[in-house]
Amino acid sequence: MIDSADQETVIVMTGVNKWFDDFHVLKDIDFNVRRGERVVVCGPSGSGKSTLIRCINRLEDHQQGSIVFNGVELGAETKQTASLRAEVGMVFQQFNLFPHLTILENCTLGPMKVRGASRAEANQLAMEYLEKVHIPEQGEKFPSQLSGGQQQRAAIARSLCMRPEVMLFDEPTSSLDPEMIKEVLDVMIELAETGMTMICVTHEMGFARTVADKMIFMDEGRIIEEGPPEEFFANTKNERTKLFLGQILSH
Amino acid sequence: MFTRIPRLTLIDYMIFAAVIAAVAYVGYRVETVLIYTWDWSVIPNYLFRWDEGRGSFVPNLLIKGLATTIRIAIWTMIVASIIGTILGIARTSTRLFPRLVSWAYVEFIRNIPPVPFLFLFYFFIASQIIPLLGIDEAIQSASPETLAVAEFFFGPANLMTNFAAGMISLSMMSAAYIAEIIRAGIQAVPKGQREAGQSIGLSHIQLMRYIVLPQAIARVVPPLAGQFITLIKDSSLVALISIQELSFMAMEIAISEQRFFEVWIVTGGMYFIVCYACALMFAQLERRIGVHRR
Ligand SMILES: Nc1ncnc2c1ncn2[C@@H]1O[C@H](COP(=O)(O)OP(=O)(O)O)[C@@H](O)[C@H]1O
Ligand SMILES: [Mg+2]
């Protein structure tokens, strides 16, 4: 089943359709992600961006078409779903850190309970990644004691501690104050430089220009434009995309 | 530390005066209307009596009853919390069957007064469940040391099956109320918490155990404390099924000594102390948990 081309392709979505009751939220999605590729997804609010990436780690399921991750077709929730999710990191707009655990415990929970690491191993791993997101000194604090930017970086570290193959970001800077956006984007750029496969839903076009290999524009549940960022920004053919870019680039 | 002294307004003084006047009036009416000679002298002997054989004071009926009340309350809190948590989790299950069963149970208990429930359930438990537990056999075959430990936890050996039946009945009743509290707590945990837990690969059970329940329980400490205090007070109902706890003893003494007011005032005071101590403990716990909540 798996030929050499597939080895390089981590995610293959073919003809994916999804409905929320009778609301058609994803329409005929065809979408591939190669290993090490950095994809930026943008589009107006409500166009289905979150739903698209949530389908990849099964926070949502799809009704038609196929999603293949690392050669395994994703379907209804089974015992394997949890282990699949462990391979796909997810960073949320609202951080979703566990408020009753310290930052260090947030980072060690997955490695210990899912990967079976010892506390010492998990602590070491957590410290390694907290250093990578530049908050090694915050480990003993609780999430509520951190700034928004620090919380989001802690959430990134928590995901990285699972050593995922792919990282999904759902508008990671949208609920941050402007002065904190850069510290999070810098961490994401550093992560991109390590060769991590990333799919980012974001409207930070500066970030997109810097790291994206591929831009995707969604509208009303469809991918209506897909291409390298140079092409995407310079000469998009699509009127909707032009209009959208005009709106978000003007401020 | 700087403590704020509340400022009393005119209204506060008026309310205070009204309360004093009301209490004084009730006291006056009782004195004039009630033809009752107070005699508190019988009470101390029922708390502790002098044991000639041992040459020391030993607990008498009221203190023994209080000990049984405390035992039954603590065991009921433990058992009811376990059953209530399981029912509460079942109430939020995505599967229909567990949801339906726990819903039916909770509604059944909540809509029947405790007295009929305790009577009916007690006879069912005492006749069906208790023999299965094999308590009597265990007591007979136990060494004196084991029996002493068991008596510390469950009260006198000859009353242990009785104690167990009463405790289980009370637990089944409290569990329904605790289930509702736990359900509300679980549902108040934001959806994003589950999703974050899922995204690091936690299984359903791990999600419940490490993410949802700790946050749910932290949120419901105040109503849970209220339920535990209700439970301590409701434990007086098991006197009806002849569990020899504080109210049962008080009833016996009040009748045999014909000293109703003295005995019931002392008994009420004993319940108050236990309940208030429980409330203070929970307030302390709440303060400690509250520190890191958002
Ligand atoms: N759980 C849900 N149930 C019903 N409708 C939903 C649900 N989640 C999202 N939607 C709807 O699906 C559409 C796409 O949502 P989403 O993927 O979050 O868009 P985006 O992330 O692009 O803003 C929106 O119209 C939203 O209201
Ligand atoms: Mg979204």
XYZ file of C-alpha atoms and ligand atoms in Angstrom:
573
model
C 0.000 0.000 0.000
C 2.654 2.509 0.990
C 4.951 3.476 -1.878
C 7.967 5.741 -1.577
C 5.994 8.868 -2.485
C 3.591 8.169 0.368
C 6.484 7.880 2.796
C 7.096 11.552 2.220
C 3.441 12.469 2.543
C 2.221 12.599 6.132
C -1.367 13.652 5.567
C -3.537 12.926 2.546
C -7.116 14.198 2.521
C -9.192 13.133 -0.456
C -12.737 14.259 -1.156
C -13.450 15.025 2.484
C -16.941 16.251 3.324
C -18.313 17.081 6.730
C -21.644 18.261 8.028
C -22.763 19.665 11.375
C -26.329 18.367 11.218
C -27.419 19.781 7.871
C -24.772 22.499 7.773
C -22.167 21.531 5.159
C -18.962 22.731 6.808
C -16.233 21.040 4.698
C -16.794 20.578 0.958
C -14.709 18.240 -1.212
C -11.430 18.890 0.549
C -8.329 17.558 -1.246
C -5.238 18.382 0.706
C -1.769 16.873 1.138
C 0.991 17.650 3.581
C 4.547 16.407 3.022
C 6.935 15.614 5.833
C 8.605 18.807 7.025
C 6.178 21.002 5.118
C 4.847 24.207 6.702
C 1.300 25.005 5.674
C -0.515 28.197 6.598
C -4.315 28.127 6.380
C -6.236 31.389 6.213
C -9.688 32.546 5.295
C -12.646 34.402 6.749
C -14.144 33.461 10.093
C -16.531 30.519 9.832
C -14.955 29.186 6.639
C -14.075 25.844 8.255
C -10.369 26.284 9.035
C -10.619 24.996 12.603
C -12.839 22.120 11.564
C -10.330 21.139 8.866
C -7.389 20.794 11.237
C -9.503 19.301 14.014
C -10.400 16.489 11.600
C -6.718 15.616 11.415
C -6.439 14.778 15.111
C -9.991 13.460 15.343
C -11.426 16.158 17.560
C -13.997 16.137 14.754
C -14.904 13.254 12.481
C -15.760 13.502 8.794
C -18.620 11.804 6.984
C -17.270 11.391 3.452
C -13.914 10.945 1.790
C -10.699 9.715 3.363
C -8.021 11.115 5.612
C -4.792 9.115 5.681
C -2.192 9.850 8.321
C 1.175 8.109 7.931
C -0.438 5.466 5.761
C -3.278 4.782 8.216
C -6.802 5.718 7.290
C -8.605 7.649 10.006
C -12.167 6.650 10.805
C -14.564 6.439 13.715
C -13.135 6.690 17.210
C -11.445 3.485 18.384
C -8.829 2.477 20.901
C -6.174 3.556 18.380
C -7.526 7.077 18.195
C -5.766 8.104 21.414
C -2.389 6.861 20.211
C -2.903 8.634 16.887
C -3.635 11.872 18.715
C -0.401 11.507 20.631
C 1.459 11.795 17.307
C -0.313 15.018 16.390
C 0.305 18.053 18.593
C -2.370 20.734 18.827
C -2.114 24.313 20.027
C -5.397 26.075 20.730
C -6.444 29.686 20.521
C -7.398 29.638 24.215
C -4.195 27.776 25.280
C -6.242 25.219 27.247
C -3.520 24.600 29.797
C -4.638 22.448 32.722
C -5.250 25.059 35.458
C -4.932 22.605 38.352
C -1.430 21.487 37.341
C 1.851 23.388 37.346
C 3.481 24.197 34.011
C 5.913 21.337 34.535
C 3.065 18.927 35.367
C 1.188 20.124 32.279
C 4.207 19.080 30.244
C 4.930 15.769 31.990
C 1.377 14.369 32.136
C 1.325 13.116 28.531
C 4.825 11.608 28.489
C 4.195 9.820 31.789
C 0.650 8.577 31.251
C 0.674 8.011 27.496
C 4.330 7.229 26.742
C 5.054 5.527 30.054
C 8.064 7.721 30.843
C 9.372 7.865 34.417
C 8.957 11.103 36.334
C 12.665 11.866 36.022
C 12.658 11.302 32.246
C 9.498 13.336 31.818
C 10.865 16.203 33.919
C 14.050 16.268 31.883
C 12.099 16.271 28.631
C 9.801 19.014 29.899
C 12.711 21.211 30.961
C 14.316 20.718 27.561
C 11.209 22.004 25.788
C 10.470 24.745 28.312
C 13.951 26.012 27.493
C 13.171 25.879 23.790
C 10.127 28.096 24.353
C 12.196 30.354 26.659
C 10.319 29.833 29.932
C 12.470 27.317 31.846
C 12.050 29.372 35.036
C 8.213 29.095 35.010
C 7.952 25.334 35.561
C 6.784 25.463 39.175
C 4.092 28.070 38.553
C 0.443 27.475 37.778
C -0.953 28.627 34.412
C -2.949 31.474 35.975
C 0.318 33.005 37.204
C 1.694 33.399 33.659
C 1.082 36.033 30.996
C -0.900 35.053 27.914
C 2.211 34.790 25.772
C 3.942 32.615 28.342
C 0.865 30.413 28.640
C 0.730 29.846 24.910
C 4.445 29.001 24.813
C 3.887 26.569 27.698
C 1.077 24.994 25.670
C 3.450 24.617 22.729
C 5.999 22.961 25.029
C 3.301 20.626 26.373
C 2.544 19.458 22.825
C 6.206 19.122 21.890
C 6.872 16.918 24.919
C 4.882 14.197 23.131
C 7.449 14.447 20.298
C 4.662 14.649 17.716
C 5.175 14.193 13.996
C 2.891 17.033 13.085
C 1.963 20.209 14.945
C -1.408 21.853 14.399
C -1.927 25.481 15.420
C -5.424 26.948 15.556
C -5.061 30.742 15.611
C -2.438 30.559 18.373
C -2.007 34.331 18.641
C -5.598 35.488 18.182
C -6.392 35.866 21.864
C -3.087 37.504 22.779
C -2.353 41.147 23.442
C -0.314 42.642 20.566
C 2.917 42.869 22.575
C 2.850 39.123 23.238
C 2.166 37.955 19.701
C 5.776 38.241 18.628
C 7.186 36.043 21.409
C 4.832 33.237 20.377
C 5.487 33.673 16.647
C 9.245 33.664 17.288
C 8.929 30.315 19.042
C 6.893 28.990 16.114
C 9.506 30.216 13.622
C 12.261 28.510 15.641
C 10.168 25.346 15.642
C 9.749 25.568 11.865
C 13.527 25.821 11.528
C 13.911 22.443 13.255
C 12.046 20.861 10.344
C 8.773 20.172 12.166
C 5.757 19.512 9.963
C 3.310 22.296 10.790
C -0.198 23.315 9.824
C -1.033 26.768 11.136
C -4.350 28.518 10.963
C -3.335 32.152 11.340
C -3.855 35.591 9.957
C -0.293 36.646 10.741
C 0.825 37.196 7.180
C 4.359 38.241 8.180
C 4.750 34.859 9.828
C 3.258 33.171 6.770
C 5.767 34.872 4.441
C 8.653 33.838 6.681
C 7.882 30.156 7.239
C 5.159 28.902 4.903
C 5.958 26.464 2.105
C 2.330 26.466 1.131
C -0.598 28.810 1.641
C -4.187 27.659 1.698
C -7.161 29.946 1.444
C -10.556 28.663 2.554
C -13.986 30.120 2.018
C -17.381 28.624 2.841
C -15.947 25.176 3.518
C -13.851 24.938 0.336
C -10.157 25.300 -0.318
C -10.355 27.908 -3.051
C -6.682 28.662 -3.407
C -3.490 26.772 -2.691
C 0.095 27.649 -3.560
C 3.512 28.879 -2.460
C 3.381 32.176 -0.538
C 5.197 34.253 -3.183
C 2.555 33.400 -5.738
C -0.231 33.684 -3.217
C 0.627 37.183 -2.095
C 1.882 38.570 -5.398
C -0.652 37.534 -7.963
C -3.642 35.715 -6.606
C -6.221 35.189 -9.299
C -9.124 34.805 -6.967
C -11.316 37.799 -6.120
C -12.309 36.460 -2.670
C -8.680 35.934 -1.735
C -7.750 39.398 -2.944
C -10.528 40.950 -0.929
C -9.581 38.977 2.194
C -5.881 39.740 1.892
C -6.732 43.399 1.338
C -8.662 43.388 4.611
C -6.125 41.670 6.785
C -2.986 43.218 5.304
C -4.288 46.767 5.621
C -3.988 46.618 9.405
C -2.302 41.294 58.248
C -4.825 44.043 57.995
C -8.370 43.064 58.886
C -11.272 45.204 57.926
C -13.589 46.104 60.761
C -17.113 46.237 59.390
C -18.853 49.543 60.030
C -22.186 49.189 61.753
C -24.989 51.338 60.463
C -28.200 52.362 62.162
C -29.983 49.508 60.410
C -27.533 46.994 61.898
C -28.270 48.312 65.413
C -32.011 48.143 64.792
C -31.816 44.527 63.571
C -29.612 43.645 66.535
C -32.070 45.212 69.004
C -35.002 43.431 67.354
C -33.275 40.060 67.648
C -32.443 40.636 71.333
C -36.039 41.664 72.022
C -37.409 38.579 70.242
C -35.132 36.224 72.166
C -36.017 37.903 75.473
C -39.720 37.669 74.690
C -39.522 33.960 73.843
C -37.522 33.344 77.036
C -40.122 35.222 79.054
C -43.030 33.286 77.480
C -41.293 29.980 78.120
C -40.738 30.931 81.750
C -44.351 31.967 82.313
C -46.246 29.498 80.159
C -44.125 26.413 80.451
C -44.482 24.721 83.772
C -41.224 22.890 83.726
C -38.548 22.500 86.292
C -35.174 22.319 84.684
C -32.885 19.615 85.916
C -29.572 19.236 84.152
C -28.085 16.892 86.742
C -28.937 13.690 84.837
C -27.008 14.753 81.722
C -23.322 14.415 82.777
C -23.862 10.826 83.856
C -25.072 9.966 80.356
C -21.988 11.529 78.832
C -19.438 9.786 81.063
C -20.073 7.455 83.952
C -17.779 6.256 86.693
C -16.723 2.661 86.188
C -16.034 1.044 89.571
C -14.267 -1.947 88.069
C -11.796 0.134 86.071
C -11.657 3.020 88.470
C -12.060 5.580 85.707
C -14.691 7.484 83.762
C -15.988 5.681 80.676
C -18.192 7.009 77.871
C -21.867 6.476 78.467
C -24.859 6.375 76.110
C -24.730 9.916 74.678
C -21.002 9.807 73.900
C -21.340 6.275 72.534
C -24.202 7.483 70.369
C -22.105 10.403 69.193
C -19.287 8.008 68.307
C -21.716 5.918 66.259
C -23.020 9.050 64.550
C -19.473 10.125 63.648
C -18.600 6.626 62.435
C -21.720 6.340 60.331
C -21.234 9.854 58.945
C -17.625 9.240 57.937
C -18.329 5.876 56.318
C -21.366 7.265 54.566
C -19.312 10.179 53.219
C -16.773 7.739 51.805
C -19.221 5.217 50.364
C -21.681 7.849 49.111
C -18.849 9.807 47.471
C -17.671 6.743 45.585
C -21.156 5.712 44.449
C -22.115 9.333 43.788
C -19.017 9.951 41.676
C -19.650 6.854 39.587
C -23.295 7.866 39.115
C -22.261 11.447 38.350
C -19.825 10.278 35.677
C -22.493 7.965 34.263
C -24.862 10.942 34.069
C -22.455 12.681 31.679
C -21.675 9.564 29.626
C -22.077 9.709 25.871
C -23.756 6.288 26.013
C -27.462 6.136 26.594
C -27.639 3.189 28.995
C -25.440 4.461 31.867
C -27.034 7.866 31.499
C -30.522 6.416 31.737
C -29.779 4.181 34.727
C -28.179 6.919 36.803
C -30.861 9.414 35.801
C -33.574 7.006 36.951
C -31.779 6.334 40.229
C -31.211 9.988 41.025
C -34.797 10.979 40.234
C -36.165 8.030 42.218
C -34.268 8.980 45.368
C -34.750 12.717 45.037
C -38.506 12.407 44.825
C -39.040 10.122 47.792
C -38.721 11.469 51.354
C -35.907 9.876 53.355
C -38.129 8.111 55.885
C -39.997 5.747 53.515
C -36.799 5.200 51.589
C -34.830 4.274 54.695
C -37.519 1.889 55.970
C -37.979 0.093 52.666
C -34.363 0.053 51.715
C -33.195 -0.993 55.159
C -35.313 -4.132 55.096
C -34.144 -4.959 51.612
C -30.493 -4.426 52.530
C -30.693 -6.147 55.877
C -32.379 -9.210 54.414
C -30.670 -9.433 50.998
C -27.339 -7.636 50.949
C -25.974 -8.011 54.461
C -25.978 -11.846 54.517
C -23.932 -11.743 51.296
C -21.264 -9.608 52.947
C -20.605 -12.352 55.492
C -20.007 -9.905 58.334
C -21.172 -12.264 61.078
C -18.903 -15.073 59.895
C -15.988 -12.678 59.677
C -16.601 -11.473 63.241
C -16.788 -15.013 64.565
C -13.536 -16.084 62.957
C -11.666 -12.832 63.716
C -8.821 -12.738 66.245
C -9.333 -10.432 69.277
C -6.814 -7.924 67.841
C -8.577 -7.712 64.488
C -11.886 -7.417 66.251
C -10.598 -4.521 68.347
C -9.533 -2.672 65.194
C -12.857 -3.450 63.511
C -14.737 -2.187 66.586
C -12.787 1.065 66.444
C -13.906 1.611 62.855
C -17.384 0.080 62.843
C -18.556 0.104 66.459
C -19.513 -2.792 68.779
C -19.312 -6.242 67.158
C -22.839 -7.300 68.092
C -24.233 -4.247 66.247
C -21.971 -4.373 63.202
C -24.460 -5.855 60.722
C -27.010 -3.351 61.930
C -24.474 -0.562 61.490
C -23.587 -1.746 57.989
C -27.228 -1.887 56.902
C -27.912 1.603 58.207
C -24.721 2.984 56.690
C -25.419 1.467 53.277
C -29.017 2.753 53.274
C -27.866 6.237 54.148
C -25.092 6.047 51.538
C -27.485 5.024 48.775
C -29.600 8.019 49.635
C -26.774 10.562 49.816
C -25.166 9.168 46.667
C -28.046 10.478 44.570
C -27.499 14.030 45.770
C -23.724 13.771 45.424
C -24.189 12.425 41.886
C -26.058 15.584 40.926
C -23.331 17.778 42.396
C -20.565 15.849 40.621
C -22.497 15.947 37.341
C -22.795 19.719 37.554
C -19.074 19.942 38.314
C -18.117 17.753 35.358
C -20.312 19.738 33.013
C -18.764 22.995 34.215
C -15.265 21.930 33.086
C -14.704 23.737 29.769
C -14.743 21.625 26.609
C -11.259 22.883 25.732
C -9.841 21.010 28.723
C -11.007 17.681 27.341
C -9.778 18.556 23.894
C -6.363 19.516 25.222
C -6.215 16.234 27.130
C -7.283 14.279 24.057
C -4.713 16.037 21.913
C -1.870 14.739 24.084
C -3.269 11.235 23.663
C -4.998 10.616 26.999
C -7.594 7.842 26.987
C -11.164 8.374 28.189
C -10.376 7.097 31.659
C -7.143 9.072 31.970
C -8.979 12.192 30.836
C -11.562 11.714 33.569
C -8.998 10.856 36.216
C -6.347 13.498 35.583
C -8.162 16.371 33.888
C -11.918 16.422 34.358
C -12.553 15.044 37.864
C -9.874 17.063 39.702
C -11.263 20.266 38.225
C -14.879 19.204 38.681
C -14.399 18.316 42.344
C -12.467 21.508 43.075
C -15.420 23.450 41.700
C -18.020 21.627 43.783
C -16.354 21.696 47.205
C -18.894 24.181 48.635
C -22.069 22.287 47.600
C -20.364 19.012 48.536
C -19.650 20.383 52.016
C -23.325 21.333 52.296
C -24.321 17.822 51.267
C -21.969 16.257 53.829
C -23.475 18.401 56.581
C -26.976 17.414 55.453
C -25.788 13.829 55.583
C -24.599 14.152 59.180
C -27.972 15.580 60.159
C -29.861 12.967 58.117
C -27.935 10.264 59.929
C -30.311 10.978 62.834
C -33.005 9.331 60.708
C -31.387 5.922 61.017
C -32.549 5.986 64.631
C -35.869 4.948 63.062
C -34.323 1.690 61.957
C -32.817 1.106 65.391
C -29.242 2.108 64.692
C -28.006 3.172 68.117
C -26.608 6.547 67.166
C -26.925 9.858 68.960
C -30.615 10.538 68.274
C -31.598 6.979 69.146
C -29.797 7.230 72.490
C -31.253 10.660 73.154
C -34.742 9.360 72.509
C -34.242 6.483 74.931
C -32.822 8.690 77.663
C -35.415 11.408 77.199
C -38.181 8.870 77.657
C -36.701 6.919 80.529
C -35.592 10.013 82.457
C -38.521 12.208 81.392
C -36.061 15.055 80.714
C -36.967 15.995 77.158
C -35.693 19.542 76.915
C -32.353 18.957 78.628
C -31.535 15.847 76.628
C -32.568 17.290 73.259
C -30.792 20.592 73.859
C -27.573 18.754 74.676
C -28.047 16.447 71.688
C -28.693 19.383 69.369
C -25.545 21.019 70.674
C -23.528 17.888 69.966
C -24.796 17.769 66.364
C -24.030 21.450 65.999
C -20.434 20.959 67.095
C -19.876 18.069 64.679
C -21.537 19.845 61.737
C -19.816 23.136 62.388
C -16.420 21.450 62.688
C -17.104 19.769 59.345
C -18.050 23.115 57.787
C -14.858 24.740 59.083
C -12.750 21.909 57.692
C -14.305 22.316 54.269
C -13.912 26.093 54.349
C -10.218 25.524 54.994
C -9.989 23.032 52.149
C -11.803 25.404 49.822
C -9.353 28.180 50.635
C -6.440 25.913 49.824
C -7.887 24.679 46.537
C -9.066 28.159 45.584
C -5.563 29.611 45.363
C -4.769 28.465 41.843
C -8.167 28.576 40.252
C -8.837 30.933 37.416
N -19.671 21.798 16.938
C -20.291 22.525 15.982
N -21.614 22.360 15.770
C -22.255 23.077 14.813
N -21.666 23.971 14.024
C -20.349 24.185 14.181
C -19.596 23.478 15.173
N -18.311 23.900 15.105
C -18.270 24.813 14.127
N -19.479 24.987 13.563
C -19.789 25.882 12.437
O -18.990 25.492 11.352
C -18.518 26.619 10.664
C -17.018 26.544 10.544
O -16.446 26.656 11.818
P -14.894 26.729 12.056
O -14.255 25.545 11.443
O -14.682 26.959 13.499
O -14.503 28.032 11.215
P -13.189 28.919 11.306
O -12.204 28.252 12.175
O -12.742 29.059 9.893
O -13.633 30.248 11.851
C -19.001 27.839 11.415
O -20.107 28.356 10.744
C -19.399 27.306 12.758
O -20.488 28.033 13.273
Mg -11.463 28.847 14.074
